[in-house]
PDB file of C-alpha atoms in Angstrom:
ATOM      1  CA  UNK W   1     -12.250  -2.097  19.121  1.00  0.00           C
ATOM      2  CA  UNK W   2      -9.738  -1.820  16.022  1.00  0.00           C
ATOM      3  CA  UNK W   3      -6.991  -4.709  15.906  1.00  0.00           C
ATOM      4  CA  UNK W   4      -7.766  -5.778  19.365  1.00  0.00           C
ATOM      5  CA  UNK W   5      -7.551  -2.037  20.733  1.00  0.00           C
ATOM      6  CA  UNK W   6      -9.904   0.245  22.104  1.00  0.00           C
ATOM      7  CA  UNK W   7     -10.344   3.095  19.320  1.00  0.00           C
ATOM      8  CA  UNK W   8     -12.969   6.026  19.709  1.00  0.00           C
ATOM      9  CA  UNK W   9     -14.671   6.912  16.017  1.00  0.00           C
ATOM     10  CA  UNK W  10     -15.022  10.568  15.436  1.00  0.00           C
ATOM     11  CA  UNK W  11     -17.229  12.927  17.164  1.00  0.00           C
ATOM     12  CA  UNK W  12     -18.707  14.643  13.920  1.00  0.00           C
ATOM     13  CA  UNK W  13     -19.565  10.876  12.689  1.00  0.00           C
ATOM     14  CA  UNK W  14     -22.923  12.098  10.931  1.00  0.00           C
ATOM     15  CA  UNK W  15     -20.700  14.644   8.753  1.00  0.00           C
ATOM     16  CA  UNK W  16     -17.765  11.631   8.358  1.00  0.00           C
ATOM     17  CA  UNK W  17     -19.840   9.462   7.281  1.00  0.00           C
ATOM     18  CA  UNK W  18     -21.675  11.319   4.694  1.00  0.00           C
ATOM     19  CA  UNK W  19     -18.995  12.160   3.138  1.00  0.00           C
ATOM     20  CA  UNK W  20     -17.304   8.445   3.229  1.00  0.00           C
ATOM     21  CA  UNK W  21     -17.969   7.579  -0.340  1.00  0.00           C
ATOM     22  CA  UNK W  22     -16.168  10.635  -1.530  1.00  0.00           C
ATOM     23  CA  UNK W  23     -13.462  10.802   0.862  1.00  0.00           C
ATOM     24  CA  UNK W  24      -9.893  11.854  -0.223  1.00  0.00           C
ATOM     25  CA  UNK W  25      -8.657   8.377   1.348  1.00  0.00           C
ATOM     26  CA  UNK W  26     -10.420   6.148  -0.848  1.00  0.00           C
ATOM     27  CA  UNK W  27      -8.565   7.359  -4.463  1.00  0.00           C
ATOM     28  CA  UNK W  28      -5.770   6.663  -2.751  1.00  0.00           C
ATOM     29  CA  UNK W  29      -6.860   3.003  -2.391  1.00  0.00           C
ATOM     30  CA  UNK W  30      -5.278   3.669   1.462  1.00  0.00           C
ATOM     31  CA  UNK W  31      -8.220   4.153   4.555  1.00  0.00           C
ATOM     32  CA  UNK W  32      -7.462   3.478   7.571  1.00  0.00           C
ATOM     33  CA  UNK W  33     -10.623   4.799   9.098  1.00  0.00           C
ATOM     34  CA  UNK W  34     -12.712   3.091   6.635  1.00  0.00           C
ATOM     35  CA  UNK W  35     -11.305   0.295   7.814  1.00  0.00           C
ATOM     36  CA  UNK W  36     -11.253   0.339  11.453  1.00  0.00           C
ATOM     37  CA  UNK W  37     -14.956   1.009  10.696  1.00  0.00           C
ATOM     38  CA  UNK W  38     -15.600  -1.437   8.544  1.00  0.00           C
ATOM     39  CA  UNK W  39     -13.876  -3.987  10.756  1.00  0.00           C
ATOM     40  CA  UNK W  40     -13.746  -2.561  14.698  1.00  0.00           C
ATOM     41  CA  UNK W  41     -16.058  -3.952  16.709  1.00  0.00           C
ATOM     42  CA  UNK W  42     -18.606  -1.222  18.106  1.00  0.00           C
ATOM     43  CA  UNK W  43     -18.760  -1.076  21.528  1.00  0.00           C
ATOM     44  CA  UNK W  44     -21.553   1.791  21.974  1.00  0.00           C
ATOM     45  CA  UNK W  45     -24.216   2.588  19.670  1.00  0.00           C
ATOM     46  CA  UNK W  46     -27.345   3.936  21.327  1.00  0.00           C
ATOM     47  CA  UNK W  47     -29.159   5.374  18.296  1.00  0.00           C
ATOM     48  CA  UNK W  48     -27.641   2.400  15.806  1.00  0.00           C
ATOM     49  CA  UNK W  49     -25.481   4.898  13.383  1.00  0.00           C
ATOM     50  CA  UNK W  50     -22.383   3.525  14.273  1.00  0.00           C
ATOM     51  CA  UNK W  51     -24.040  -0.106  12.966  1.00  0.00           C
ATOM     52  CA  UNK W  52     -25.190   1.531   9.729  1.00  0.00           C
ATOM     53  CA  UNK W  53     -21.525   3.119   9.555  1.00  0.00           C
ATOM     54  CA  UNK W  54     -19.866   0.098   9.675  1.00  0.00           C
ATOM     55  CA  UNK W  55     -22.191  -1.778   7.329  1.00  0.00           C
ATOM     56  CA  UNK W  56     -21.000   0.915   5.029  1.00  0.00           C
ATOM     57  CA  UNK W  57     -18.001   1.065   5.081  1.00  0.00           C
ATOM     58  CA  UNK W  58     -18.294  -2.823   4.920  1.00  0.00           C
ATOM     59  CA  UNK W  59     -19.465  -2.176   1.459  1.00  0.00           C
ATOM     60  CA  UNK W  60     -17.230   0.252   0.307  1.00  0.00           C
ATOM     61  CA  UNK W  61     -14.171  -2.406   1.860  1.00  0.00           C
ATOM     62  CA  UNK W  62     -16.057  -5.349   0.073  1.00  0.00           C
ATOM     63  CA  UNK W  63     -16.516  -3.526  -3.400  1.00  0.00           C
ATOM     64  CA  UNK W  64     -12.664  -2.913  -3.301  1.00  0.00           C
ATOM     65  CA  UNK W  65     -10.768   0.542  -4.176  1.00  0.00           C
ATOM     66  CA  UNK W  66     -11.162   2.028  -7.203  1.00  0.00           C
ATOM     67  CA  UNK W  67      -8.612   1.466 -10.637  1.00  0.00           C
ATOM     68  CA  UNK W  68      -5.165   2.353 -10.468  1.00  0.00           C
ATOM     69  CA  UNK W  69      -4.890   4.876 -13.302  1.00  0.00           C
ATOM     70  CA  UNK W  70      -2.244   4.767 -15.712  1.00  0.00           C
ATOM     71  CA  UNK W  71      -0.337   7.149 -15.117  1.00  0.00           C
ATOM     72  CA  UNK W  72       0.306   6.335 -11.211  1.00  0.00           C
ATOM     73  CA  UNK W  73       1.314   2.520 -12.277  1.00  0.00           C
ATOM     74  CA  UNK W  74       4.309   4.401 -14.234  1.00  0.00           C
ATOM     75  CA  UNK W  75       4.941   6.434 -11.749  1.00  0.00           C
ATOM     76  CA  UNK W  76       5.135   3.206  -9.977  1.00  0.00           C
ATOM     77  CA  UNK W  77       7.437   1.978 -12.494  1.00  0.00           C
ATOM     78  CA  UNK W  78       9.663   4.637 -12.774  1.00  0.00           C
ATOM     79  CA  UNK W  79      10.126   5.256  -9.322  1.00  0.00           C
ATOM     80  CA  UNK W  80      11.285   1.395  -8.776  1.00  0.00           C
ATOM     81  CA  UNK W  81      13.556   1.535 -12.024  1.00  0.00           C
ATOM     82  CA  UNK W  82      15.430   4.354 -10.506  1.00  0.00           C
ATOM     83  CA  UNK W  83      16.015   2.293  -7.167  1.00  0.00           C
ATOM     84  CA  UNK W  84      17.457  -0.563  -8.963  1.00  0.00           C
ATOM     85  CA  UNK W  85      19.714   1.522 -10.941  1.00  0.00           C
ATOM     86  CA  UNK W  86      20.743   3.279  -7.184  1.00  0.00           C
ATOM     87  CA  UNK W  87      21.091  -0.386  -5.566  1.00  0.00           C
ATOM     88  CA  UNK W  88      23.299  -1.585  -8.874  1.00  0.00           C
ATOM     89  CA  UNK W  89      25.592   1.414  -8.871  1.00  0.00           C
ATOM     90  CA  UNK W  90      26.128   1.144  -4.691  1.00  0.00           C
ATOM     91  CA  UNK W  91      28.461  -1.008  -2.885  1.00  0.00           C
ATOM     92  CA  UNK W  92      28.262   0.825   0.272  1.00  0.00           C
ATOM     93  CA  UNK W  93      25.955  -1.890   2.845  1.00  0.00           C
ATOM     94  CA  UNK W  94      24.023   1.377   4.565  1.00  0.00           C
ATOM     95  CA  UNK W  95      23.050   2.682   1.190  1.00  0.00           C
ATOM     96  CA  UNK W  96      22.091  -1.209  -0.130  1.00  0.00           C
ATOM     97  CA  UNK W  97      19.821  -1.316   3.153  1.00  0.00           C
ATOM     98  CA  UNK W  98      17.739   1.633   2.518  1.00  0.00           C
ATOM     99  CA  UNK W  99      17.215   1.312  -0.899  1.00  0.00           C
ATOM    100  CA  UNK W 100      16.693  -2.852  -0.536  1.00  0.00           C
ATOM    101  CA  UNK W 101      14.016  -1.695   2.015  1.00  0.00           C
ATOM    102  CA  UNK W 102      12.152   1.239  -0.066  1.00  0.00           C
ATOM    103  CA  UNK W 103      12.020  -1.346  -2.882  1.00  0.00           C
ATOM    104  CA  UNK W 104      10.713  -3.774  -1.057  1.00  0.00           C
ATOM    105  CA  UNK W 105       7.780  -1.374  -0.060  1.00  0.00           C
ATOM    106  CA  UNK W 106       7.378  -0.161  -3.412  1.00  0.00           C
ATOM    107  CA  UNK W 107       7.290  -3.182  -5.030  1.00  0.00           C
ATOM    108  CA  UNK W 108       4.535  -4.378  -2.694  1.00  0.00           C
ATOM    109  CA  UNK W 109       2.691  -1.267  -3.589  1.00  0.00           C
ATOM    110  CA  UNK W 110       3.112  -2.105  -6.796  1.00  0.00           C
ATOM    111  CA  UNK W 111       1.741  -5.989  -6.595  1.00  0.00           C
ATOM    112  CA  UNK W 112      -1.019  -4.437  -4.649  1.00  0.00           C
ATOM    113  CA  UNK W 113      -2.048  -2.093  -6.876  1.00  0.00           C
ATOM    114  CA  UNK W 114      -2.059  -4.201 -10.126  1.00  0.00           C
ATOM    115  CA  UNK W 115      -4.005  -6.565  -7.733  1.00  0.00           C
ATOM    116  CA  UNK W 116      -6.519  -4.531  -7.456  1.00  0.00           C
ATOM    117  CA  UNK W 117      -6.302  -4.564  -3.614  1.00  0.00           C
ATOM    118  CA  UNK W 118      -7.054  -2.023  -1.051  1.00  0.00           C
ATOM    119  CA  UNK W 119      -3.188  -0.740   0.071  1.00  0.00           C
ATOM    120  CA  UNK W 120      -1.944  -0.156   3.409  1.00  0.00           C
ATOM    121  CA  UNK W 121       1.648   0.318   5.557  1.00  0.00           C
ATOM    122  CA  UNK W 122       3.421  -1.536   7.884  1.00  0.00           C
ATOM    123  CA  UNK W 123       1.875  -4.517   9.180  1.00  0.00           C
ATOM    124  CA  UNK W 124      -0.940  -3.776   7.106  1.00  0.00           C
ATOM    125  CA  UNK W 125       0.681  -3.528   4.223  1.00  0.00           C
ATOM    126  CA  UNK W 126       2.176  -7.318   4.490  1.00  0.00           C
ATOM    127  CA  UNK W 127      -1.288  -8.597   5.780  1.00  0.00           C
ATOM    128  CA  UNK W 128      -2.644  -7.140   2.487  1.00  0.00           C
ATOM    129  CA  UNK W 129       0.158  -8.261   0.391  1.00  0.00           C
ATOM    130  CA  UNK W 130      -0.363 -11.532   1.429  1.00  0.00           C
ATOM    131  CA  UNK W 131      -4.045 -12.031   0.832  1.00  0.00           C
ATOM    132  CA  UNK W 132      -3.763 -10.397  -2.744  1.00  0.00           C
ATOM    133  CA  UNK W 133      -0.413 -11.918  -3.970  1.00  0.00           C
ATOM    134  CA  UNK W 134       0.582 -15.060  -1.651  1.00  0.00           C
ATOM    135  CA  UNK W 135       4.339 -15.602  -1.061  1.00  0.00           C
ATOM    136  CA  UNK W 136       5.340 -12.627  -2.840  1.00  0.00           C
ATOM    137  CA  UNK W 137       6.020 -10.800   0.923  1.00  0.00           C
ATOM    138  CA  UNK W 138       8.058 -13.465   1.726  1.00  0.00           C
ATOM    139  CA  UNK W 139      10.156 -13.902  -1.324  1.00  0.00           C
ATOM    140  CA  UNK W 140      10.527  -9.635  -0.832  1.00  0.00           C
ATOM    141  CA  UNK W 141      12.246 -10.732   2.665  1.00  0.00           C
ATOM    142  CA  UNK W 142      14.375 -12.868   1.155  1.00  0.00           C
ATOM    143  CA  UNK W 143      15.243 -10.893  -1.279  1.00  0.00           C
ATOM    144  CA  UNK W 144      16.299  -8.374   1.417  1.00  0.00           C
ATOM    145  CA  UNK W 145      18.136 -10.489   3.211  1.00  0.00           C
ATOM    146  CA  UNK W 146      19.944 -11.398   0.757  1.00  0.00           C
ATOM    147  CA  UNK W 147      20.939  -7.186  -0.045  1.00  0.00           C
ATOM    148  CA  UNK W 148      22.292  -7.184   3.315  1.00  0.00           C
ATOM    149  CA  UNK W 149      24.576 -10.096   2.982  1.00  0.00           C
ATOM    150  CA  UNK W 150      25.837  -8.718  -0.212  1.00  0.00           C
ATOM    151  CA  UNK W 151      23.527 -10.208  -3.033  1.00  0.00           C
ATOM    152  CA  UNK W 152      21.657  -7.993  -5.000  1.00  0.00           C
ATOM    153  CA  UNK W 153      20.110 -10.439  -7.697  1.00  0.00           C
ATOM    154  CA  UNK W 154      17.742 -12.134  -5.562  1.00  0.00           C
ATOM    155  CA  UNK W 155      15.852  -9.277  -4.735  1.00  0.00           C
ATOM    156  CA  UNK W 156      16.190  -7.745  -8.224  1.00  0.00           C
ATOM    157  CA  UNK W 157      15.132 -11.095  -9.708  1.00  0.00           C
ATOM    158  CA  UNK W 158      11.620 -10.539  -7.275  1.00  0.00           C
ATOM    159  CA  UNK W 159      11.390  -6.884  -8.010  1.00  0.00           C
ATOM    160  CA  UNK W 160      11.910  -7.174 -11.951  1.00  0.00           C
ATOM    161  CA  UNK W 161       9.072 -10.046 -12.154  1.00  0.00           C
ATOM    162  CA  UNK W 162       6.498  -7.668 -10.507  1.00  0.00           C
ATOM    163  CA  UNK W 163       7.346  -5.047 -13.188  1.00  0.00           C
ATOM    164  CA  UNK W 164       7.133  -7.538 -15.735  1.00  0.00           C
ATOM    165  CA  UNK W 165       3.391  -7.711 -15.214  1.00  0.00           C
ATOM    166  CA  UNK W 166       3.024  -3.930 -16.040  1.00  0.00           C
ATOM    167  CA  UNK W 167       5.542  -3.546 -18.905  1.00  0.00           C
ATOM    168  CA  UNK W 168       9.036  -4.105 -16.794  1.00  0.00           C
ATOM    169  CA  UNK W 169      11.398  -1.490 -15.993  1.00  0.00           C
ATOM    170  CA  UNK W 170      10.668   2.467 -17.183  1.00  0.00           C
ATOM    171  CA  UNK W 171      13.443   4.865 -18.212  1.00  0.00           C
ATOM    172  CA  UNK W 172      12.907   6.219 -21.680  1.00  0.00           C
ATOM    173  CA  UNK W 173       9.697   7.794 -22.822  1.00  0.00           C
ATOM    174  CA  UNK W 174       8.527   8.629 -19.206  1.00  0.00           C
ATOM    175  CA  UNK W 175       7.336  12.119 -18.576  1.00  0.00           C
ATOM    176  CA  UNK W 176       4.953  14.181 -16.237  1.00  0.00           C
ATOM    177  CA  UNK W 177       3.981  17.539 -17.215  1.00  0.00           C
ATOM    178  CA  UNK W 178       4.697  19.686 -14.797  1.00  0.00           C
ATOM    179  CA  UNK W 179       2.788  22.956 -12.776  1.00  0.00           C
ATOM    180  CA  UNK W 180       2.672  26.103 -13.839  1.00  0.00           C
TER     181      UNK W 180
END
């Protein structure tokens, strides 16, 4: 059971969980597998590897995602310095909701990730947000709520003292090499 629904785990669970601790989820600091194993309640488990799954992923949940490098907490950065140049240059109310709502989610990202929580999205991403940095989802909502009436500060105000912990708002100097 995984948030108070049935889930089934995968049928190549020997070769899943093996593999758990180098997973491509868990650099991302976003699993929702480890998760549902780590806290889904096993219904079946007639040879007790779905118990030594979960404990495992109970200790991968417990010892918390690995460091945000760098480079992804600018990206961060720039990417939310962009939207509040886009929400201060629109007046349009359809363009203020859309960005107001991808900086809200961004920004919570962000508090997550300097944190040094686990991430997540949608309901999990508030739940998360709220154990890690308490208040800050609900001063986001405000924030938003006050875009769609017409105010922009509140929300920028919010937004602005999350960057603040990680060196505020990014324009000049930033730069990712590209491909070849």
């Amino acid at each position: 059971m995984w948030d108070g629904h049935p889930r089934p785990l995968p049928r190549r669970l020997n070769s899943w969980s093996e593999g758990l601790a180098g997973s491509r989820e868990l650099p991302t600091r976003r699993s929702p597998l480890l998760w549902m194993c780590a806290a889904g309640l096993v219904l079946l488990d007639t040879d007790g590897l779905r118990a030594r799954l979960a404990a495992h992923a109970r200790k991968l949940t417990d010892a918390g995602p690995p460091p945000v490098p760098v480079e992804e907490i600018d990206d961060h950065r720039y990417a939310i310095t962009d939207l509040l140049d886009d929400l201060a240059g629109s007046t349009d109310r359809s363009e203020q909701l859309f960005i107001g709502g991808e900086l809200v989610r961004r920004t919570a990202e962000l508090a997550l990730a300097v944190a040094g929580s686990w991430g997540g999205g949608g309901k999990w991403l508030a739940r998360r947000l709220e154990r890690a940095v308490p208040g800050l989802g609900a001063r986001l909502h405000h924030g938003l709520q006050e875009v769609l009436s017409g105010k922009v500060e509140p929300l920028v105000a919010v937004v602005d003292e999350v960057l603040g912990q990680v060196g505020g708002r990014l324009w000049v100097g930033y730069k990712r090499a590209g491909t070849a």
